[in-house]
Coordinates of C-alpha atoms in Angstrom, one line a residue:
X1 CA 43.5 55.3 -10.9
X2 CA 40.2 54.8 -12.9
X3 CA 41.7 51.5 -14.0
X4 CA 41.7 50.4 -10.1
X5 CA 38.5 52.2 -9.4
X6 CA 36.9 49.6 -12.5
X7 CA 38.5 46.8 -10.7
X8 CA 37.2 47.8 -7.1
X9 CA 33.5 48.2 -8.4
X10 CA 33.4 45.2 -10.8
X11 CA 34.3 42.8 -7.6
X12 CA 32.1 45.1 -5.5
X13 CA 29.3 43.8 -7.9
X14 CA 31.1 40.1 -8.3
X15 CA 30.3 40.2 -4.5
X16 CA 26.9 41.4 -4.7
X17 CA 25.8 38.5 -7.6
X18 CA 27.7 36.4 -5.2
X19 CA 26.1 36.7 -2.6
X20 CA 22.3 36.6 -4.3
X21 CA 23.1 33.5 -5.8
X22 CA 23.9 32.2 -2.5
X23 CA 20.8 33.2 -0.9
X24 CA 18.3 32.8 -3.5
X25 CA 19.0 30.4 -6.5
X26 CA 18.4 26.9 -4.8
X27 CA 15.3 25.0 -5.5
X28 CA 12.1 25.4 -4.1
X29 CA 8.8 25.8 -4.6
X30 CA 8.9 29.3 -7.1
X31 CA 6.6 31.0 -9.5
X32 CA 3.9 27.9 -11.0
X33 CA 6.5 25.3 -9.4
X34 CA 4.5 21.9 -8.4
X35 CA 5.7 19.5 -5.5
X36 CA 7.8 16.7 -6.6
X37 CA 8.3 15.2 -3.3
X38 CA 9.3 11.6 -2.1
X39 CA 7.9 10.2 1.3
X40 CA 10.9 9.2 3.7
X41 CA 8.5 6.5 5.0
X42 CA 10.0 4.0 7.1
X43 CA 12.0 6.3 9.1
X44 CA 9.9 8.1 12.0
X45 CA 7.4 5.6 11.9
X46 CA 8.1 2.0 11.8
X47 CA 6.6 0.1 8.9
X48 CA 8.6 -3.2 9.4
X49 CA 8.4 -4.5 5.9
X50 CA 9.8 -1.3 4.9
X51 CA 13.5 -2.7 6.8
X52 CA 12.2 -5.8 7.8
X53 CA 16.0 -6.3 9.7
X54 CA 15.2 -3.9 12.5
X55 CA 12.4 -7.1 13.8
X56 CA 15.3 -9.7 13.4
X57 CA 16.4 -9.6 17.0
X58 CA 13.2 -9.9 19.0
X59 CA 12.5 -13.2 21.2
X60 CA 9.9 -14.9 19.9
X61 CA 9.5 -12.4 16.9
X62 CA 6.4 -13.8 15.1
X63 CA 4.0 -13.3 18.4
X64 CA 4.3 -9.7 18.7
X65 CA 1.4 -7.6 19.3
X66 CA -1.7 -7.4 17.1
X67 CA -0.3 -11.3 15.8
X68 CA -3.2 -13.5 14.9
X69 CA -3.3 -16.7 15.8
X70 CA -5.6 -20.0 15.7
X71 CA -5.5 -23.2 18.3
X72 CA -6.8 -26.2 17.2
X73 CA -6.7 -29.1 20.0
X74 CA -4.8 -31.9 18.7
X75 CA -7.3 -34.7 20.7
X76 CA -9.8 -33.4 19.2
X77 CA -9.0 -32.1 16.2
X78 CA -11.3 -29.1 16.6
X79 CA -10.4 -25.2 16.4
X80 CA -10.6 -23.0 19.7
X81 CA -13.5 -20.9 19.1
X82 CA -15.5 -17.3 20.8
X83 CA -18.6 -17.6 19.8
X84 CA -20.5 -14.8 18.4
X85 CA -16.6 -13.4 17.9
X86 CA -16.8 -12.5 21.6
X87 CA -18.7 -11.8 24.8
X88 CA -19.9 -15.2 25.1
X89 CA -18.3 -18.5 25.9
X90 CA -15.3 -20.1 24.2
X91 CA -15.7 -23.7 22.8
X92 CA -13.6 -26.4 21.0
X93 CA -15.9 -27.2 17.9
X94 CA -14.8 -26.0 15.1
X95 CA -13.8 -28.2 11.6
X96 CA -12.5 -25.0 10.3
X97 CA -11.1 -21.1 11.7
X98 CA -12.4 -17.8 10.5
X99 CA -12.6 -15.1 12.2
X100 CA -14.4 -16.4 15.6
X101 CA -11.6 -18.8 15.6
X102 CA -8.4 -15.9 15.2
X103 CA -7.5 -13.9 18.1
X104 CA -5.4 -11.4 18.3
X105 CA -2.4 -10.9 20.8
X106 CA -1.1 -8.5 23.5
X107 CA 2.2 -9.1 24.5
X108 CA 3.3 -8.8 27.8
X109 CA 6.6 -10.5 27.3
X110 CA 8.1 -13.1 25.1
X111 CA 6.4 -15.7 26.3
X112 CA 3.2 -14.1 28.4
X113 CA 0.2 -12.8 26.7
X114 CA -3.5 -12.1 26.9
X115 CA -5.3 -13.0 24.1
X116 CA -8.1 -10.8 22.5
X117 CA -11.4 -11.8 20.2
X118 CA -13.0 -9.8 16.7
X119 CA -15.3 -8.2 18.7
X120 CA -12.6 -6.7 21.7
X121 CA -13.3 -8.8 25.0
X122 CA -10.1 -11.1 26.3
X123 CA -10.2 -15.0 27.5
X124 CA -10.3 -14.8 31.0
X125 CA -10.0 -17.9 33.4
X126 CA -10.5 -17.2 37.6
X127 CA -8.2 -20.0 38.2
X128 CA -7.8 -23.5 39.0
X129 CA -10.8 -25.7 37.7
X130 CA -12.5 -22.7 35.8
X131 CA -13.6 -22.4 32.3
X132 CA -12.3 -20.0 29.6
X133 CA -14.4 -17.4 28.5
X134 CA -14.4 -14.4 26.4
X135 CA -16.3 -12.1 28.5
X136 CA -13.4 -9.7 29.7
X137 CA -13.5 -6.0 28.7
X138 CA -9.8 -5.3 29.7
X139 CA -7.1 -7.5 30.7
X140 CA -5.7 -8.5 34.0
X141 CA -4.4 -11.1 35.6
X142 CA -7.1 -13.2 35.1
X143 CA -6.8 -12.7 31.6
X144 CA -2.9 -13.4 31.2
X145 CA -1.5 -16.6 30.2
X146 CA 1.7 -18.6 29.8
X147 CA 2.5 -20.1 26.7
X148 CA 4.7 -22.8 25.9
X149 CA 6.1 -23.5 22.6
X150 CA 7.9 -26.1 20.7
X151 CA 9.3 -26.5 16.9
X152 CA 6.5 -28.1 15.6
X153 CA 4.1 -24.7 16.4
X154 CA 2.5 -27.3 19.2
X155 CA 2.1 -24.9 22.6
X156 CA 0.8 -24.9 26.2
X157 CA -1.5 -22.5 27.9
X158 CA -1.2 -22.3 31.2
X159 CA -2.4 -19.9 34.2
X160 CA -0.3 -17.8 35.7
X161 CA -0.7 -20.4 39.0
X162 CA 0.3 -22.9 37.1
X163 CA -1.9 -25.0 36.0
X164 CA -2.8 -25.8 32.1
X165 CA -6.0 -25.3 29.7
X166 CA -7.5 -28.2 28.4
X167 CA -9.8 -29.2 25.4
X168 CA -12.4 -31.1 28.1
X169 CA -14.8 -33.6 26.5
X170 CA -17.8 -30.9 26.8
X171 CA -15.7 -28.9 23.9
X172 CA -15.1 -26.5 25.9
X173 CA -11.4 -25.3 27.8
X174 CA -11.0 -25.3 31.6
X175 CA -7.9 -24.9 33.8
X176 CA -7.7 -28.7 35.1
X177 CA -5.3 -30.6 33.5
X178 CA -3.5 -33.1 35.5
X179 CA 0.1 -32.5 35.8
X180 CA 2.5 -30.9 32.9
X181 CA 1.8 -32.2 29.9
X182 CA 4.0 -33.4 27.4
X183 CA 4.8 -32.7 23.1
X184 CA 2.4 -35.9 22.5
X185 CA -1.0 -36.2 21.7
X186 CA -2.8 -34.9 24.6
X187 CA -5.4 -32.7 25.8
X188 CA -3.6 -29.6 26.9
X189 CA -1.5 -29.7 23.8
X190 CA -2.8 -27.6 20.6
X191 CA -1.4 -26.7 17.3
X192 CA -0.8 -22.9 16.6
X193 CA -1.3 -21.0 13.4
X194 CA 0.0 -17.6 12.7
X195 CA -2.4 -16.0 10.3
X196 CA -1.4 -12.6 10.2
X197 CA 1.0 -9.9 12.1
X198 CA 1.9 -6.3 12.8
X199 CA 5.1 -4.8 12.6
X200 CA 5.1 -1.1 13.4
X201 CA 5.9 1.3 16.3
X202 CA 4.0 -0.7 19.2
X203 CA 5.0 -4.2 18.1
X204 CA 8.8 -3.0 18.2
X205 CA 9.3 -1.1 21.2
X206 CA 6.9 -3.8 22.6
X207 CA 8.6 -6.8 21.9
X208 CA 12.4 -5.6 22.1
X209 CA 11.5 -3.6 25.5
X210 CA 12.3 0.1 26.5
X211 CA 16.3 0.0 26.8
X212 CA 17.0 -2.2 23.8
X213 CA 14.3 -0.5 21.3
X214 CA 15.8 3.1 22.4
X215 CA 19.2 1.1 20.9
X216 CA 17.8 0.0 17.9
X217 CA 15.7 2.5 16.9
X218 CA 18.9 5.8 17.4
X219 CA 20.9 3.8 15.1
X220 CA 18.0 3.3 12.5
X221 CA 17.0 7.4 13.0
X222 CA 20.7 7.9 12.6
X223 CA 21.6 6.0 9.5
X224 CA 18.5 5.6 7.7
X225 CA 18.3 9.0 6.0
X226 CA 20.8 11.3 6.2
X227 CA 22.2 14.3 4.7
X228 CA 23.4 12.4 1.5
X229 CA 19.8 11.1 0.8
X230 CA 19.2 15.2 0.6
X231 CA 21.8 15.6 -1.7
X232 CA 20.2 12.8 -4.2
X233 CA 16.8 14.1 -4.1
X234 CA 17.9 17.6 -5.0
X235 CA 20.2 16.5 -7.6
X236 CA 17.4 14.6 -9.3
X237 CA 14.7 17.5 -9.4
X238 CA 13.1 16.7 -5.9
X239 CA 11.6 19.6 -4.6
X240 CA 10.1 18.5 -1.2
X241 CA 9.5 15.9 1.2
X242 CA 6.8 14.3 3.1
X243 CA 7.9 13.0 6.6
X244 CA 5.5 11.0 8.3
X245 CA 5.3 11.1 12.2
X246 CA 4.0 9.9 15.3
X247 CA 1.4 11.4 17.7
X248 CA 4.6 10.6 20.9
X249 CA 6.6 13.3 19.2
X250 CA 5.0 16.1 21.0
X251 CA 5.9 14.3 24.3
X252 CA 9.4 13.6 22.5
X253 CA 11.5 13.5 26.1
X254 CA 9.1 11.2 27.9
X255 CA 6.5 9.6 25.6
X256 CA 4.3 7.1 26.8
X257 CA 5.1 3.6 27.0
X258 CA 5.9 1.7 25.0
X259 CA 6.7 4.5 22.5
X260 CA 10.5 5.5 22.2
X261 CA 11.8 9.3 21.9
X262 CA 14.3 10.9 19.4
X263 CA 12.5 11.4 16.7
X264 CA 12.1 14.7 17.0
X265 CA 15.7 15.6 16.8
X266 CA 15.5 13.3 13.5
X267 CA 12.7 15.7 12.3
X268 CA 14.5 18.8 13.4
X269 CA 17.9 17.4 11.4
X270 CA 15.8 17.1 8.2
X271 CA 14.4 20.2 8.4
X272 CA 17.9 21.6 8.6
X273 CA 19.5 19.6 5.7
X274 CA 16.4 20.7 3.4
X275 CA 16.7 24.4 4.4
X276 CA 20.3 23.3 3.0
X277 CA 19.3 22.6 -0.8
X278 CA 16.1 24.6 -0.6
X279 CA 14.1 21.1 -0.4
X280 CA 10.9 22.1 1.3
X281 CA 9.1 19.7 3.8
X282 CA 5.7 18.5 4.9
X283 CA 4.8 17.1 8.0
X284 CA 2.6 14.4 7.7
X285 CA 1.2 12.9 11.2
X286 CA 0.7 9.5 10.1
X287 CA -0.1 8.0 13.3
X288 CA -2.5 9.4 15.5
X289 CA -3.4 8.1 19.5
X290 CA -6.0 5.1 19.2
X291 CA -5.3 4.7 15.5
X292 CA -7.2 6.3 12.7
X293 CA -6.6 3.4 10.6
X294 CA -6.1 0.2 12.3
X295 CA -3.0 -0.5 10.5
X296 CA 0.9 -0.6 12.2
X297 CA 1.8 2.4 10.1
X298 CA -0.6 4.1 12.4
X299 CA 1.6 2.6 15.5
X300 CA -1.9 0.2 16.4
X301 CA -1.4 -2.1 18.8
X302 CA -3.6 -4.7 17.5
X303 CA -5.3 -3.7 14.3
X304 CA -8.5 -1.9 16.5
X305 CA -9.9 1.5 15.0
X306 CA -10.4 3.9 18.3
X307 CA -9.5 7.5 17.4
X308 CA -12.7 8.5 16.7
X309 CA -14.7 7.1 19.7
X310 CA -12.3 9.1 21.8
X311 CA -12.8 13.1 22.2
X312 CA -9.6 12.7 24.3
X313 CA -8.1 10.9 21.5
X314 CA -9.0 13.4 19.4
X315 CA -7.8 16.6 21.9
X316 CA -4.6 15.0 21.9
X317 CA -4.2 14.8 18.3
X318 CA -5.0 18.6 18.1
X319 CA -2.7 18.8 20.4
X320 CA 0.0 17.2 18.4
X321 CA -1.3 19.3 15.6
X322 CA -0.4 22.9 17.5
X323 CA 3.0 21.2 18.7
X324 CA 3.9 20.5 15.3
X325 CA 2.8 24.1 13.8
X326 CA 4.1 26.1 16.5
X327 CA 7.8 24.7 16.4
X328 CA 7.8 24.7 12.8
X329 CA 6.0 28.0 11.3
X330 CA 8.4 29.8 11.0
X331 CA 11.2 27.3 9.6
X332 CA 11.9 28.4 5.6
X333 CA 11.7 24.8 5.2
X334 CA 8.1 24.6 6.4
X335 CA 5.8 23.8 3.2
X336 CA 2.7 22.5 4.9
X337 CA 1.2 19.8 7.9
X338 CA -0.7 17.2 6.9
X339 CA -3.1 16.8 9.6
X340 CA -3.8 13.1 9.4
X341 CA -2.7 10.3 7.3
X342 CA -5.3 7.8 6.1
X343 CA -8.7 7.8 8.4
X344 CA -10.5 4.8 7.7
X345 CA -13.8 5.1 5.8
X346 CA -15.0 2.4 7.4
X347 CA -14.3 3.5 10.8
X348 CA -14.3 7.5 10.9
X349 CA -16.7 9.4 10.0
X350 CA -17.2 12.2 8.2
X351 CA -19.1 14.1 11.1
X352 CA -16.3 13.3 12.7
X353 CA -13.2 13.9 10.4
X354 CA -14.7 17.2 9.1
X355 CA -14.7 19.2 12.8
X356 CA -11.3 17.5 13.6
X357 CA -10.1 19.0 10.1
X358 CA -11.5 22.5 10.5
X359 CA -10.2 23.0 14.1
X360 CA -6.6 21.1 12.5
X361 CA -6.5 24.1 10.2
X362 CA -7.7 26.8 12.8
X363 CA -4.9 25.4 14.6
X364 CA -2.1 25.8 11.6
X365 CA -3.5 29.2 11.1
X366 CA -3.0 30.7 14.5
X367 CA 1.3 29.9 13.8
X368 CA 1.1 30.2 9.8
X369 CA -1.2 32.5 7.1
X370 CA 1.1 30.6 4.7
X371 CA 1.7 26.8 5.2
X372 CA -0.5 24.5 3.6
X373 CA -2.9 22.6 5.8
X374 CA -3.4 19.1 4.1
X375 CA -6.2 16.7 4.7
X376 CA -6.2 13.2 3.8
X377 CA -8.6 11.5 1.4
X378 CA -10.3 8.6 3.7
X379 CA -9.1 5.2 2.2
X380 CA -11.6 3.0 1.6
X381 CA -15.2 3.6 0.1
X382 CA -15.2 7.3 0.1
X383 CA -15.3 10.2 -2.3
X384 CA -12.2 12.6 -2.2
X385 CA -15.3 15.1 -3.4
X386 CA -16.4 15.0 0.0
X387 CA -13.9 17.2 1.4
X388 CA -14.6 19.6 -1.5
X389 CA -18.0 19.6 0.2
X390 CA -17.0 20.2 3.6
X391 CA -15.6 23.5 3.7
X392 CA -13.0 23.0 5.8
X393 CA -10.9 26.1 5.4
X394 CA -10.5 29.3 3.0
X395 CA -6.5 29.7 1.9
X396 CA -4.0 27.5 1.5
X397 CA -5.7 24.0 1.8
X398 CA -5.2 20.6 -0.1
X399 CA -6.4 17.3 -0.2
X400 CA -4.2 14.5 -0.6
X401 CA -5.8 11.2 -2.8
X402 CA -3.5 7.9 -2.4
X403 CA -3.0 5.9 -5.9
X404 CA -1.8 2.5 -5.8
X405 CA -2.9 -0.1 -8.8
X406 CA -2.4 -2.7 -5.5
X407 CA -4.3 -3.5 -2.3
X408 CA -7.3 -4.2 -4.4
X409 CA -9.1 -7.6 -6.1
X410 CA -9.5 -5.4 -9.3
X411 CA -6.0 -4.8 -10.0
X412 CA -5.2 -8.7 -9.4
X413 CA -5.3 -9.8 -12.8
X414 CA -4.5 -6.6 -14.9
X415 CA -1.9 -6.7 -17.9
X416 CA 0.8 -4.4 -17.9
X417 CA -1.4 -2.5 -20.5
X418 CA -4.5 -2.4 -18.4
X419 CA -3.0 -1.1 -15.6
X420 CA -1.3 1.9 -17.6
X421 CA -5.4 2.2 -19.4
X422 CA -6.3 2.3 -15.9
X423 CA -4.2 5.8 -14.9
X424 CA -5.4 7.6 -18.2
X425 CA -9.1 6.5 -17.5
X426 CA -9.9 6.6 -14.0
X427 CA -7.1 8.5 -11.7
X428 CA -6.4 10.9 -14.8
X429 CA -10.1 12.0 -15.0
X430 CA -10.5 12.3 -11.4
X431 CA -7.9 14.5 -10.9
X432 CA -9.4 16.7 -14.0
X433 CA -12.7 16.7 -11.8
X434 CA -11.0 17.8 -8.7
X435 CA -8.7 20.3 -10.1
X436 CA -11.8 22.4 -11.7
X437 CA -13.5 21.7 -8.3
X438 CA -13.8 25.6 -6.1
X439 CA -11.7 24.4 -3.4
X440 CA -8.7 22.8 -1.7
X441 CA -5.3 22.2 -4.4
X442 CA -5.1 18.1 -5.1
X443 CA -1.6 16.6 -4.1
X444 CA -1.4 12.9 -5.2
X445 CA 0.2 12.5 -1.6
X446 CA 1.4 8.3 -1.8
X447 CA 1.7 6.4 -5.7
X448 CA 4.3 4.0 -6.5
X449 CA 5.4 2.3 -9.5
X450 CA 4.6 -1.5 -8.5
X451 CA 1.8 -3.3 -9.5
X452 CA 0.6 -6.9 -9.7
X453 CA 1.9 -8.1 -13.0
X454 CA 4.3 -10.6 -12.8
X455 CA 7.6 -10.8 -15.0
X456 CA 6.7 -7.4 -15.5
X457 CA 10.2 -6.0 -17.9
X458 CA 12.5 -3.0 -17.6
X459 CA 10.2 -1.8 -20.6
X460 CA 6.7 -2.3 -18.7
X461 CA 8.1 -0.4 -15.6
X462 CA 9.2 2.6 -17.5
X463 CA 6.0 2.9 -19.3
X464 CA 4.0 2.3 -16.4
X465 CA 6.1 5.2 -14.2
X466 CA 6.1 7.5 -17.3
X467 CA 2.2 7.5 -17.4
X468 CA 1.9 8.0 -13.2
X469 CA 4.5 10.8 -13.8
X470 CA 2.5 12.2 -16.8
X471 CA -1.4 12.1 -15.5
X472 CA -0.3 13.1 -11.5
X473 CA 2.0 16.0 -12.7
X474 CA -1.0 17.7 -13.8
X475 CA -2.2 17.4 -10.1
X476 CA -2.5 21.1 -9.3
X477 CA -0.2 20.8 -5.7
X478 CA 1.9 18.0 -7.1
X479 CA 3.0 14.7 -6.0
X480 CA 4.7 12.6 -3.8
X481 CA 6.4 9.1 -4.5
X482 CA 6.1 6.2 -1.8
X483 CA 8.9 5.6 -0.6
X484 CA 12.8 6.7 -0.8
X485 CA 14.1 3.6 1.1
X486 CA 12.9 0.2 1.2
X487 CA 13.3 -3.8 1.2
X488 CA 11.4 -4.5 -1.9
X489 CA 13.0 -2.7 -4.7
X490 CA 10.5 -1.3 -7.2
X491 CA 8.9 0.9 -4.2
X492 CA 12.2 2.4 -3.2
X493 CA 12.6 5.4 -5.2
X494 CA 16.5 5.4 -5.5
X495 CA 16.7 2.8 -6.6
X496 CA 14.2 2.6 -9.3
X497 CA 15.8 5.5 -10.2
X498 CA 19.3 4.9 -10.1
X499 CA 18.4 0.9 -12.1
X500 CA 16.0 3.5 -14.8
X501 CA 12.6 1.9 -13.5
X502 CA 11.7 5.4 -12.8
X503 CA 12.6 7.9 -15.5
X504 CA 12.0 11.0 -14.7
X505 CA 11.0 13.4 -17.0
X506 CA 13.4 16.1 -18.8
X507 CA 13.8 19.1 -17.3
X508 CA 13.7 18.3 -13.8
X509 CA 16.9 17.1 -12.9
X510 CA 19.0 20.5 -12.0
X511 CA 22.7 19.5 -12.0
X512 CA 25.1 20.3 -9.2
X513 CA 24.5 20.0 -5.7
X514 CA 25.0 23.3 -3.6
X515 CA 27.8 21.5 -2.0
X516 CA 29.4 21.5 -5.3
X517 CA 28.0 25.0 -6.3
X518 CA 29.2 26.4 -2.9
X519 CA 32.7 25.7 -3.9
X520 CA 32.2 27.1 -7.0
X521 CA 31.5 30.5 -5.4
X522 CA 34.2 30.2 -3.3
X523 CA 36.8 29.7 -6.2
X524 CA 35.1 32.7 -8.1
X525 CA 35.6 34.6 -4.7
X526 CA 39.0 34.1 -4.6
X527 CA 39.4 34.9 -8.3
X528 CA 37.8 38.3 -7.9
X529 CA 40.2 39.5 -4.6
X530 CA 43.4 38.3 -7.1
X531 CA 42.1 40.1 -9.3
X532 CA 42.0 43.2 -7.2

């Protein structure tokens, strides 16, 4: 009898230490834990050289929205030009294009487009026997045009009546050429140059069109990341992730055009499969209405900064901002929002950025006393100290700096050795500064391990990732790698991993997944009721 009483409470007990390891031993963010997160960039917001393949099927692919492009007439040999960048005339009398000469496209369909100058106004023609200008504030039909394009980049503008643009003698373009023209040398003919292009959101759902974009982009939301990626990052010491999103989430069932819905389901799936390996997650709106940034990872349609000339722009962002927080507070998975990705320095302003901040947080606070509220570093010229500064809220706030030895002259020509100087002199010391800093925590939110050397070896990677891993681990919120997936290899996380480019350091890879550990409990469960 006592010897079945032992048995009855050892499994009681079994049970108990069962079921606590169940509940409570995954990984997460315990005791002086840091973030080691990964950005699943890519995903929720488009960045097409990220998967370049999802642009592959798009008529007329290269003249998407925000393209650039230069015409020089082929008579005349002289670029298309808006003087003063805009607001003015247009004239043919250019020996050579900058940035007068390079306008910038709206796409209207595949082979109808309005055509927009640096400074914002559109060509506009009133019709037959008119002159071209670039006077218009907003397009219409009077600033819509046809184009027509052979192999040899040579193309035809024409109204929407009919009738074509021509280089006239005066240098200038009027609607009055004779007939259709042909592929020759004539006046209405003009060689194109594609000098630059977007590939985000917009340009996407844009160019493919509603019904085929809302194709596309289900299977990409479906397939891209999935439950398995979760299993990788936990099984390689990843304790969080950052999950950039779009401002048309919060409309998710009817966003505005040309914006496609469905990602919120995608961002309610990975909240799910991190609550699953205690992975914890951070919302990071990287795209806000107008564009804080210009760029197509903040879904701009043409490479204009407007957020912050627009309170409504603004209001709707806050608006996004209380969507988010009051759907997610309460999630286990919830570590913090990010209240926006990336403001330009050049463009936003601080008296600007600061209030939107402060009522962000306000916001975040009214759902959560615990989630982090995280504001972004403006890129640019501009000192992270300035948020320090700014006050912006009193628990719980970070401020997110962006380290990439790219995207700068300066880093052009570095060795392999300068580059790794580079970390220990500049971004180690700065993040020495900030940590003793009274204020927000500092989470090195983007870094990659890429860099302009060339032939750079297995050996120069490892060293270079080692020192990032070694100088931003001491970050006091952690960090976040740039990005899990991608085309170009040394910025996709798995597999710099998986090929040891990235080594991460000892002691943070923690074995079995819980799939594996789950079934592990489960055999021990059925050991303790034979044992009974």
């Amino acid at each position: 009898m006592e010897l079945l009483f032992s048995k009855w409470v050892s499994a009681f007990l079994l049970c108990c230490w069962l079921s606590f390891f169940i509940g409570h031993s995954v990984v997460g963010l315990n005791g002086n834990s840091r973030v080691r997160a990964v950005n699943l960039g890519g995903w929720l917001v488009i960045e097409g050289w990220i998967k370049p393949s999802l642009f592959d099927d798009i008529p007329n692919g290269d003249m998407l929205d925000g393209t650039q492009v230069q015409f020089k007439s082929v008579t005349m040999q002289k670029y298309v030009s808006a003087q003063n960048g805009g607001g003015l005339n247009v004239t043919v009398d250019r020996d050579d294009p900058l940035e007068w000469e390079t306008f910038k496209l709206w796409r209207v369909s595949e082979s109808v487009f309005q055509f927009r100058t640096t400074e914002g106004q559109f060509l506009t023609c009133s019709g037959d026997g008119s002159i071209v200008t670039a006077t218009a504030e907003s397009p219409s039909d009077s600033e819509t045009f046809y184009l027509e394009r052979n192999f040899n980049n040579r193309v035809h503008i024409k109204l929407k009546g009919g009738t074509y643009i021509q280089a006239s003698n005066d240098n200038i373009l009027t609607a009055d050429f004779p007939g259709t023209p042909g592929w020759d040398d004539n006046a209405a003919t003009f060689e194109m140059m594609v000098v630059g292009k977007m590939q985000g959101d917009y340009q996407l759902a844009n160019g493919y069109g509603h019904d085929k974009a809302k194709e596309i982009l289900k299977k990409h939301r479906n397939s891209f990341i999935t439950v398995d990626d979760f299993d990788f990052l936990y099984r390689h010491g990843i304790n969080a992730v950052r999950i950039p999103v779009g401002w048309w989430i919060a409309s998710d069932s009817n966003p505005p055009a040309p914006f496609i819905g469905g990602s919120l389901e995608a961002l309610d799936n990975a909240f799910s499969w991190a609550q699953a390996y205690g992975i914890k997650c951070i919302i990071d709106l990287h795209a806000a209405p107008g564009s804080q940034n210009g760029m197509e990872h903040s879904a701009s349609r043409d490479g204009t900064v407007n957020w912050q000339t627009s309170p409504e722009y603004i209001s709707q962002t806050l608006d996004v901002i209380e969507f988010l927080a009051s759907r997610y507070a309460v999630h286990p998975a919830l570590l913090g929002i990010e209240l926006l990705n990336e403001p330009s320095a050049a463009d936003v302003p601080l008296d600007v950025l600061v209030p939107f901040y402060k009522q962000g947080y306000k916001i975040v606070r009214k759902y959560s006393t615990t989630a982090y509220v995280i504001f972004c570093q403006r890129i640019g010229s501009a000192d992270p100290f300035e948020l320090y500064q700014a006050n912006i809220g009193s628990s719980n706030t970070v401020v997110d700096l962006h380290y990439y030895n790219l995207f700068d002259r300066y880093f052009d020509k570095l060795t392999s050795l300068e580059n790794v100087q580079f970390i220990y002199k500049s971004r180690q010391s700065q993040i020495q500064a900030l940590n003793s800093a009274n204020g927000p925590l500092v989470f090195v939110g983007e870094w990659v391990n890429e860099w302009n050397v060339t032939n750079g070896s297995l050996a120069d990677y490892q060293d270079f990732g080692r020192v990032q891993l070694d100088v931003y681990n001491a970050a006091s919120f952690g960090w976040s790698y740039w990005t899990l997936k991608c085309e170009k290899k040394h910025w996709d996380f798995e597999w710099s991993v998986r090929n040891n480019y990235l080594q991460l350091q000892p002691g943070v890879y923690v074995g079995n997944s819980p799939r594996k550990r789950i079934s592990r409990v489960i055999l021990l469960l059925g050991v303790a009721c034979i044992w009974i």
